Short mmCIF file of C-alpha atoms in Angstrom, two decimals:
data_model
loop_
_atom_site.label_atom_id
_atom_site.label_comp_id
_atom_site.label_asym_id
_atom_site.label_seq_id
_atom_site.Cartn_x
_atom_site.Cartn_y
_atom_site.Cartn_z
CA ALA A 184 -19.31 -2.61 11.34
CA GLN A 185 -17.09 -1.34 8.63
CA SER A 186 -13.87 0.22 9.83
CA VAL A 187 -10.43 1.28 8.40
CA THR A 188 -7.26 1.29 10.46
CA GLN A 189 -4.10 3.14 9.45
CA PRO A 190 -1.66 2.07 12.20
CA ASP A 191 0.93 4.80 11.32
CA ILE A 192 0.01 8.33 12.41
CA HIS A 193 3.21 9.95 11.07
CA ILE A 194 5.96 8.63 8.75
CA THR A 195 9.16 10.41 7.67
CA VAL A 196 10.86 9.23 4.53
CA SER A 197 14.01 10.45 2.85
CA GLU A 198 13.58 11.83 -0.65
CA GLY A 199 14.20 9.11 -3.13
CA ALA A 200 13.61 6.32 -0.67
CA SER A 201 10.68 3.84 -1.02
CA LEU A 202 7.38 4.20 0.77
CA GLU A 203 4.74 1.90 2.16
CA LEU A 204 1.60 3.19 4.06
CA ARG A 205 -0.37 0.56 5.80
CA CYS A 206 -4.11 0.20 5.75
CA ASN A 207 -6.29 -2.62 7.29
CA TYR A 208 -10.00 -2.74 6.82
CA SER A 209 -12.91 -4.51 8.37
CA TYR A 210 -15.85 -5.24 6.05
CA GLY A 211 -18.08 -8.31 5.71
CA ALA A 212 -18.39 -8.34 1.97
CA THR A 213 -16.13 -7.55 -1.06
CA PRO A 214 -14.79 -4.18 -0.28
CA TYR A 215 -14.23 -1.25 -2.51
CA LEU A 216 -10.97 0.25 -1.50
CA PHE A 217 -9.55 3.76 -2.06
CA TRP A 218 -6.49 5.84 -1.22
CA TYR A 219 -6.86 9.66 -1.14
CA VAL A 220 -4.23 12.34 -0.60
CA GLN A 221 -4.89 15.60 1.03
CA SER A 222 -2.45 18.47 0.92
CA PRO A 223 -2.88 21.33 3.36
CA GLY A 224 -5.90 23.47 2.76
CA GLN A 225 -6.91 21.27 -0.17
CA GLY A 226 -9.67 18.75 -0.77
CA LEU A 227 -9.12 15.04 -1.16
CA GLN A 228 -7.56 13.80 -4.41
CA LEU A 229 -8.07 10.19 -5.44
CA LEU A 230 -4.81 8.31 -5.90
CA LEU A 231 -6.20 4.85 -6.72
CA LYS A 232 -9.03 2.49 -6.27
CA TYR A 233 -9.68 -1.23 -6.19
CA PHE A 234 -13.05 -2.62 -7.18
CA SER A 235 -12.28 -6.13 -8.46
CA GLY A 236 -9.86 -8.07 -10.69
CA ASP A 237 -6.01 -7.60 -10.46
CA THR A 238 -5.10 -7.11 -6.83
CA LEU A 239 -2.17 -4.78 -7.69
CA VAL A 240 -3.59 -1.46 -8.84
CA GLN A 241 -1.79 1.40 -10.32
CA GLY A 242 -2.66 5.02 -9.52
CA ILE A 243 -1.55 8.52 -10.28
CA LYS A 244 1.76 10.06 -9.32
CA GLY A 245 3.60 6.81 -9.40
CA PHE A 246 1.62 5.14 -6.51
CA GLU A 247 0.41 1.59 -6.44
CA ALA A 248 -1.49 -0.55 -3.89
CA GLU A 249 -1.98 -4.22 -3.34
CA PHE A 250 -5.19 -5.80 -2.12
CA LYS A 251 -4.62 -8.75 0.11
CA ARG A 252 -7.93 -10.29 1.13
CA SER A 253 -6.28 -12.81 3.48
CA GLN A 254 -4.78 -9.98 5.48
CA SER A 255 -7.64 -7.44 4.95
CA SER A 256 -4.98 -5.03 3.89
CA PHE A 257 -4.66 -2.57 1.02
CA ASN A 258 -1.09 -0.91 1.55
CA LEU A 259 0.00 1.96 -0.53
CA ARG A 260 3.55 1.95 -2.03
CA LYS A 261 5.67 4.23 -4.05
CA PRO A 262 9.31 3.11 -5.07
CA SER A 263 10.85 6.62 -4.89
CA VAL A 264 9.43 9.43 -2.90
CA HIS A 265 9.52 13.11 -4.09
CA TRP A 266 9.49 16.05 -1.66
CA SER A 267 6.10 16.97 -3.31
CA ASP A 268 4.60 13.81 -1.92
CA ALA A 269 4.53 15.20 1.63
CA ALA A 270 0.78 15.31 2.56
CA GLU A 271 -1.83 13.41 4.48
CA TYR A 272 -2.88 10.09 3.10
CA PHE A 273 -6.30 8.46 3.74
CA CYS A 274 -7.43 4.90 3.14
CA ALA A 275 -11.17 4.37 2.65
CA VAL A 276 -13.62 1.52 2.25
CA GLY A 277 -16.89 1.83 0.37
CA ALA A 278 -19.94 -0.29 0.35
CA SER A 279 -21.37 -1.79 -2.83
CA ALA A 280 -22.67 0.65 -5.33
CA ASN A 281 -25.99 -1.29 -5.35
CA GLN A 282 -26.73 -0.24 -1.78
CA ALA A 283 -28.42 2.97 -1.02
CA GLY A 284 -26.44 5.31 1.23
CA THR A 285 -23.12 4.37 -0.27
CA ALA A 286 -20.52 6.30 1.54
CA LEU A 287 -16.77 6.01 2.32
CA ILE A 288 -15.46 5.00 5.71
CA PHE A 289 -12.04 6.64 6.12
CA GLY A 290 -9.10 5.84 8.36
CA LYS A 291 -7.65 8.56 10.51
CA GLY A 292 -4.87 9.19 7.98
CA THR A 293 -1.13 9.01 7.86
CA THR A 294 0.93 12.17 7.62
CA LEU A 295 3.90 11.74 5.31
CA SER A 296 6.96 13.99 5.79
CA VAL A 297 9.69 13.93 3.31
CA SER A 298 13.25 14.79 4.41
CA SER A 299 16.08 15.87 2.03
CA ASP B 117 -16.02 19.96 -15.99
CA THR B 118 -14.89 22.37 -13.21
CA GLY B 119 -14.99 19.92 -10.37
CA VAL B 120 -16.87 20.07 -7.11
CA SER B 121 -17.24 23.58 -5.97
CA GLN B 122 -17.92 24.59 -2.26
CA ASN B 123 -18.75 28.04 -0.91
CA PRO B 124 -17.78 29.73 1.26
CA ARG B 125 -14.22 28.41 1.66
CA HIS B 126 -14.04 29.76 5.16
CA LYS B 127 -16.74 30.81 7.62
CA ILE B 128 -16.30 32.23 11.03
CA THR B 129 -19.46 32.51 13.08
CA LYS B 130 -20.48 33.21 16.72
CA ARG B 131 -21.86 30.46 18.76
CA GLY B 132 -25.63 30.26 18.53
CA GLN B 133 -25.74 31.58 14.90
CA ASN B 134 -26.99 29.59 11.96
CA VAL B 135 -24.77 28.87 8.94
CA THR B 136 -25.37 27.49 5.49
CA PHE B 137 -22.88 25.97 3.14
CA ARG B 138 -23.29 25.41 -0.54
CA CYS B 139 -22.07 22.53 -2.79
CA ASP B 140 -22.15 22.45 -6.52
CA PRO B 141 -21.28 18.99 -7.71
CA ILE B 142 -19.81 17.92 -11.12
CA SER B 143 -22.61 18.52 -13.50
CA GLU B 144 -23.40 14.92 -14.63
CA HIS B 145 -23.10 13.49 -11.14
CA ASN B 146 -26.36 12.38 -9.51
CA ARG B 147 -24.97 11.41 -6.20
CA LEU B 148 -23.91 13.94 -3.62
CA TYR B 149 -22.27 13.37 -0.19
CA TRP B 150 -21.49 15.59 2.81
CA TYR B 151 -18.68 14.68 5.20
CA ARG B 152 -17.13 16.45 8.19
CA GLN B 153 -13.50 16.42 8.91
CA THR B 154 -12.02 17.43 12.31
CA LEU B 155 -8.41 17.99 13.07
CA GLY B 156 -6.35 14.80 13.01
CA GLN B 157 -9.23 12.67 11.72
CA GLY B 158 -10.49 11.27 8.52
CA PRO B 159 -13.61 12.60 6.97
CA GLU B 160 -16.78 11.33 8.55
CA PHE B 161 -19.86 10.64 6.55
CA LEU B 162 -22.86 12.77 7.23
CA THR B 163 -25.52 12.40 4.58
CA TYR B 164 -26.14 11.37 0.95
CA PHE B 165 -28.36 12.33 -1.96
CA GLN B 166 -29.24 10.55 -5.09
CA ASN B 167 -30.71 13.28 -7.38
CA GLU B 168 -32.99 15.25 -5.01
CA ALA B 169 -33.72 12.32 -2.78
CA GLN B 170 -31.89 12.26 0.58
CA LEU B 171 -31.32 8.50 1.00
CA GLU B 172 -29.35 8.53 4.13
CA LYS B 173 -29.43 11.05 7.01
CA SER B 174 -29.10 9.00 10.10
CA ARG B 175 -25.46 10.00 10.32
CA LEU B 176 -26.29 13.66 10.69
CA LEU B 177 -24.70 14.67 13.93
CA SER B 178 -27.80 16.16 15.56
CA ASP B 179 -31.15 17.73 14.64
CA ARG B 180 -29.35 20.99 14.28
CA PHE B 181 -27.90 19.74 10.99
CA SER B 182 -29.93 19.51 7.86
CA ALA B 183 -29.29 19.28 4.17
CA GLU B 184 -31.15 19.81 0.92
CA ARG B 185 -30.83 19.29 -2.68
CA PRO B 186 -34.04 20.73 -4.09
CA LYS B 187 -33.56 20.29 -7.78
CA GLY B 188 -31.04 17.45 -7.78
CA SER B 189 -28.18 19.85 -8.64
CA PHE B 190 -26.55 21.91 -5.90
CA SER B 191 -27.00 21.12 -2.27
CA THR B 192 -26.91 23.11 1.00
CA LEU B 193 -25.91 22.01 4.46
CA GLU B 194 -27.33 24.08 7.31
CA ILE B 195 -26.18 24.02 10.88
CA GLN B 196 -28.52 25.85 13.39
CA ARG B 197 -27.56 27.27 16.67
CA THR B 198 -23.83 26.48 16.13
CA GLU B 199 -21.65 25.22 18.95
CA GLN B 200 -17.95 25.32 19.26
CA GLY B 201 -17.83 21.66 18.62
CA ASP B 202 -19.07 22.21 15.16
CA SER B 203 -15.75 23.79 14.25
CA ALA B 204 -14.50 21.52 11.39
CA MET B 205 -13.95 21.20 7.65
CA TYR B 206 -17.14 20.30 5.79
CA LEU B 207 -16.47 18.41 2.67
CA CYS B 208 -18.76 17.72 -0.27
CA ALA B 209 -18.27 15.00 -2.80
CA SER B 210 -20.12 13.88 -5.88
CA SER B 211 -20.19 10.71 -8.00
CA LYS B 212 -21.85 9.27 -11.04
CA ARG B 213 -23.62 5.97 -10.67
CA THR B 214 -22.13 3.93 -13.41
CA GLY B 215 -22.40 0.17 -12.76
CA GLU B 216 -20.31 -0.48 -9.71
CA ASN B 217 -18.21 2.67 -9.91
CA THR B 218 -18.45 4.62 -6.62
CA GLU B 219 -15.49 6.87 -7.27
CA ALA B 220 -16.24 10.17 -5.37
CA PHE B 221 -14.71 13.55 -6.26
CA PHE B 222 -14.26 15.96 -3.37
CA GLY B 223 -14.51 19.69 -3.22
CA GLN B 224 -11.99 21.82 -1.33
CA GLY B 225 -14.26 22.03 1.62
CA THR B 226 -15.64 24.84 3.83
CA ARG B 227 -13.69 25.43 7.08
CA LEU B 228 -16.04 26.48 9.79
CA THR B 229 -14.85 28.21 13.02
CA VAL B 230 -17.26 28.78 15.73
CA VAL B 231 -16.10 31.40 18.24
#
Protein backbone atom coordinates (compact mmCIF):
# COMPACT_ATOMS: atom_id res chain seq x y z
CA ALA A 1 0.00 0.00 0.00
CA GLN A 2 1.11 3.53 -0.68
CA SER A 3 2.32 5.47 2.33
CA VAL A 4 4.29 8.55 3.21
CA THR A 5 6.39 8.99 6.32
CA GLN A 6 7.57 12.30 7.65
CA PRO A 7 9.80 11.31 10.57
CA ASP A 8 10.00 14.75 12.16
CA ILE A 9 6.82 16.00 13.80
CA HIS A 10 8.27 19.37 14.80
CA ILE A 11 11.46 21.18 13.79
CA THR A 12 12.80 24.50 15.03
CA VAL A 13 15.31 26.37 12.90
CA SER A 14 16.98 29.70 13.47
CA GLU A 15 16.18 32.41 10.97
CA GLY A 16 18.81 32.40 8.24
CA ALA A 17 19.82 28.81 8.88
CA SER A 18 19.36 26.01 6.37
CA LEU A 19 16.45 23.61 6.48
CA GLU A 20 15.87 20.02 5.48
CA LEU A 21 12.54 18.27 5.99
CA ARG A 22 12.53 14.53 5.48
CA CYS A 23 10.04 12.49 3.52
CA ASN A 24 10.06 8.77 2.76
CA TYR A 25 7.48 7.09 0.60
CA SER A 26 6.34 3.59 -0.16
CA TYR A 27 4.96 3.06 -3.63
CA GLY A 28 5.33 0.20 -6.07
CA ALA A 29 5.62 2.15 -9.30
CA THR A 30 7.08 5.49 -10.33
CA PRO A 31 5.72 7.94 -7.82
CA TYR A 32 4.47 11.45 -8.34
CA LEU A 33 5.79 13.42 -5.37
CA PHE A 34 4.68 16.71 -3.92
CA TRP A 35 5.42 19.09 -1.09
CA TYR A 36 2.64 21.32 0.19
CA VAL A 37 2.71 24.04 2.84
CA GLN A 38 -0.19 24.97 5.08
CA SER A 39 -0.30 28.11 7.18
CA PRO A 40 -2.74 28.32 10.10
CA GLY A 41 -6.32 28.56 8.88
CA GLN A 42 -5.26 28.30 5.28
CA GLY A 43 -5.52 25.69 2.58
CA LEU A 44 -2.64 23.77 1.14
CA GLN A 45 -0.26 25.53 -1.24
CA LEU A 46 1.89 23.53 -3.61
CA LEU A 47 5.62 24.21 -3.13
CA LEU A 48 6.98 21.84 -5.74
CA LYS A 49 6.38 18.56 -7.52
CA TYR A 50 8.31 15.74 -9.11
CA PHE A 51 6.88 13.79 -12.02
CA SER A 52 9.95 12.69 -13.98
CA GLY A 53 13.28 13.90 -15.29
CA ASP A 54 15.74 15.89 -13.22
CA THR A 55 15.70 14.54 -9.69
CA LEU A 56 16.41 17.97 -8.18
CA VAL A 57 13.32 20.12 -8.50
CA GLN A 58 12.97 23.78 -7.75
CA GLY A 59 9.86 25.24 -6.23
CA ILE A 60 8.42 28.48 -5.03
CA LYS A 61 9.72 30.56 -2.13
CA GLY A 62 13.29 29.30 -2.63
CA PHE A 63 12.51 25.65 -1.80
CA GLU A 64 13.97 22.66 -3.58
CA ALA A 65 13.63 18.91 -3.20
CA GLU A 66 15.63 15.94 -4.35
CA PHE A 67 14.12 12.64 -5.42
CA LYS A 68 16.29 9.66 -4.47
CA ARG A 69 14.77 6.45 -5.75
CA SER A 70 17.32 4.24 -3.99
CA GLN A 71 16.36 5.74 -0.63
CA SER A 72 12.65 6.21 -1.42
CA SER A 73 13.06 9.76 -0.27
CA PHE A 74 12.00 13.21 -1.38
CA ASN A 75 13.51 15.64 1.12
CA LEU A 76 12.69 19.33 1.07
CA ARG A 77 15.45 21.88 1.50
CA LYS A 78 15.91 25.61 1.77
CA PRO A 79 19.32 27.27 2.17
CA SER A 80 18.16 30.16 4.34
CA VAL A 81 14.92 30.12 6.32
CA HIS A 82 12.79 33.23 6.81
CA TRP A 83 10.41 33.79 9.71
CA SER A 84 7.52 33.66 7.25
CA ASP A 85 8.37 30.03 6.47
CA ALA A 86 6.93 28.92 9.81
CA ALA A 87 4.06 26.61 8.85
CA GLU A 88 3.08 22.97 8.47
CA TYR A 89 4.69 21.08 5.62
CA PHE A 90 3.19 18.01 4.00
CA CYS A 91 4.80 15.52 1.68
CA ALA A 92 2.46 13.59 -0.60
CA VAL A 93 2.60 10.83 -3.18
CA GLY A 94 0.18 10.46 -6.07
CA ALA A 95 -0.66 7.60 -8.38
CA SER A 96 -0.29 7.77 -12.12
CA ALA A 97 -2.64 10.16 -13.85
CA ASN A 98 -3.76 7.34 -16.08
CA GLN A 99 -5.43 5.54 -13.21
CA ALA A 100 -8.92 6.43 -12.14
CA GLY A 101 -9.24 7.56 -8.57
CA THR A 102 -6.01 9.46 -8.61
CA ALA A 103 -5.58 10.85 -5.17
CA LEU A 104 -2.80 12.09 -2.99
CA ILE A 105 -1.57 10.17 0.02
CA PHE A 106 -0.20 12.60 2.57
CA GLY A 107 2.25 12.25 5.39
CA LYS A 108 1.30 13.49 8.83
CA GLY A 109 3.20 16.70 8.34
CA THR A 110 6.14 18.50 9.92
CA THR A 111 5.58 21.70 11.84
CA LEU A 112 8.34 24.22 11.25
CA SER A 113 9.04 26.88 13.83
CA VAL A 114 11.53 29.65 13.10
CA SER A 115 13.40 31.28 15.96
CA SER A 116 15.00 34.70 15.79
CA ASP B 1 -9.09 32.21 -12.17
CA THR B 2 -10.19 32.74 -8.60
CA GLY B 3 -8.98 29.45 -7.18
CA VAL B 4 -10.95 26.73 -5.44
CA SER B 5 -13.74 28.16 -3.31
CA GLN B 6 -15.33 26.40 -0.37
CA ASN B 7 -18.39 27.42 1.61
CA PRO B 8 -19.01 27.81 4.41
CA ARG B 9 -15.57 28.35 5.94
CA HIS B 10 -16.82 27.34 9.36
CA LYS B 11 -19.79 25.27 10.47
CA ILE B 12 -20.89 24.45 13.98
CA THR B 13 -23.65 21.91 14.26
CA LYS B 14 -25.31 19.81 16.90
CA ARG B 15 -24.78 16.10 16.95
CA GLY B 16 -27.35 14.31 14.84
CA GLN B 17 -27.90 17.17 12.40
CA ASN B 18 -27.13 16.99 8.69
CA VAL B 19 -24.59 19.32 7.11
CA THR B 20 -23.72 20.12 3.51
CA PHE B 21 -20.57 21.77 2.23
CA ARG B 22 -20.03 23.27 -1.21
CA CYS B 23 -16.92 23.36 -3.37
CA ASP B 24 -16.48 25.43 -6.53
CA PRO B 25 -13.41 24.24 -8.41
CA ILE B 26 -11.21 26.19 -10.78
CA SER B 27 -13.37 26.62 -13.86
CA GLU B 28 -11.45 24.55 -16.41
CA HIS B 29 -10.67 21.72 -14.00
CA ASN B 30 -12.56 18.51 -14.62
CA ARG B 31 -11.27 16.61 -11.59
CA LEU B 32 -12.51 17.33 -8.10
CA TYR B 33 -11.43 15.71 -4.85
CA TRP B 34 -12.63 15.80 -1.26
CA TYR B 35 -10.27 15.26 1.67
CA ARG B 36 -10.69 15.31 5.44
CA GLN B 37 -8.01 16.64 7.75
CA THR B 38 -8.10 16.06 11.49
CA LEU B 39 -5.87 17.79 14.01
CA GLY B 40 -2.25 16.75 13.73
CA GLN B 41 -2.79 14.67 10.62
CA GLY B 42 -2.32 15.08 6.92
CA PRO B 43 -5.33 15.26 4.62
CA GLU B 44 -7.11 11.96 4.06
CA PHE B 45 -8.64 11.24 0.66
CA LEU B 46 -12.41 10.70 0.67
CA THR B 47 -13.73 10.75 -2.87
CA TYR B 48 -13.04 11.89 -6.42
CA PHE B 49 -14.99 13.07 -9.47
CA GLN B 50 -14.05 13.34 -13.07
CA ASN B 51 -16.62 15.69 -14.55
CA GLU B 52 -19.93 14.52 -13.05
CA ALA B 53 -18.85 10.91 -12.56
CA GLN B 54 -17.86 9.83 -9.07
CA LEU B 55 -15.03 7.45 -9.87
CA GLU B 56 -13.91 6.57 -6.38
CA LYS B 57 -16.04 6.56 -3.27
CA SER B 58 -14.86 3.57 -1.32
CA ARG B 59 -12.82 5.85 0.96
CA LEU B 60 -15.87 7.71 2.19
CA LEU B 61 -15.83 7.18 5.92
CA SER B 62 -19.31 5.71 6.31
CA ASP B 63 -22.66 5.62 4.56
CA ARG B 64 -23.48 8.87 6.34
CA PHE B 65 -21.11 10.60 3.92
CA SER B 66 -22.13 11.32 0.34
CA ALA B 67 -20.95 13.63 -2.40
CA GLU B 68 -22.39 14.89 -5.64
CA ARG B 69 -21.24 16.86 -8.63
CA PRO B 70 -24.42 17.03 -10.69
CA LYS B 71 -23.32 19.13 -13.64
CA GLY B 72 -19.62 18.54 -13.49
CA SER B 73 -18.99 21.94 -11.99
CA PHE B 74 -19.49 22.55 -8.26
CA SER B 75 -19.69 19.70 -5.78
CA THR B 76 -21.38 19.14 -2.45
CA LEU B 77 -20.36 16.90 0.43
CA GLU B 78 -23.12 15.92 2.84
CA ILE B 79 -22.76 14.34 6.23
CA GLN B 80 -25.93 12.94 7.72
CA ARG B 81 -26.54 12.42 11.44
CA THR B 82 -23.28 14.09 12.39
CA GLU B 83 -21.18 12.68 15.21
CA GLN B 84 -18.52 14.39 17.29
CA GLY B 85 -15.88 12.36 15.48
CA ASP B 86 -16.83 14.13 12.26
CA SER B 87 -15.29 17.34 13.58
CA ALA B 88 -12.49 18.12 11.14
CA MET B 89 -11.40 20.32 8.27
CA TYR B 90 -12.93 19.25 4.97
CA LEU B 91 -10.79 20.20 2.00
CA CYS B 92 -11.70 20.30 -1.65
CA ALA B 93 -9.18 20.23 -4.47
CA SER B 94 -9.38 20.35 -8.23
CA SER B 95 -7.06 19.52 -11.08
CA LYS B 96 -6.95 19.50 -14.83
CA ARG B 97 -6.17 16.30 -16.63
CA THR B 98 -3.32 17.28 -18.91
CA GLY B 99 -1.18 14.32 -19.80
CA GLU B 100 0.49 13.08 -16.64
CA ASN B 101 -0.10 16.27 -14.69
CA THR B 102 -1.98 15.59 -11.48
CA GLU B 103 -1.22 18.85 -9.73
CA ALA B 104 -4.14 19.61 -7.44
CA PHE B 105 -5.11 23.03 -6.15
CA PHE B 106 -6.76 23.15 -2.74
CA GLY B 107 -9.41 25.38 -1.31
CA GLN B 108 -9.17 26.87 2.16
CA GLY B 109 -11.44 24.23 3.59
CA THR B 110 -14.58 24.06 5.70
CA ARG B 111 -13.99 23.55 9.39
CA LEU B 112 -16.75 21.49 10.96
CA THR B 113 -17.33 21.41 14.69
CA VAL B 114 -19.93 19.00 16.01
CA VAL B 115 -21.11 19.79 19.52
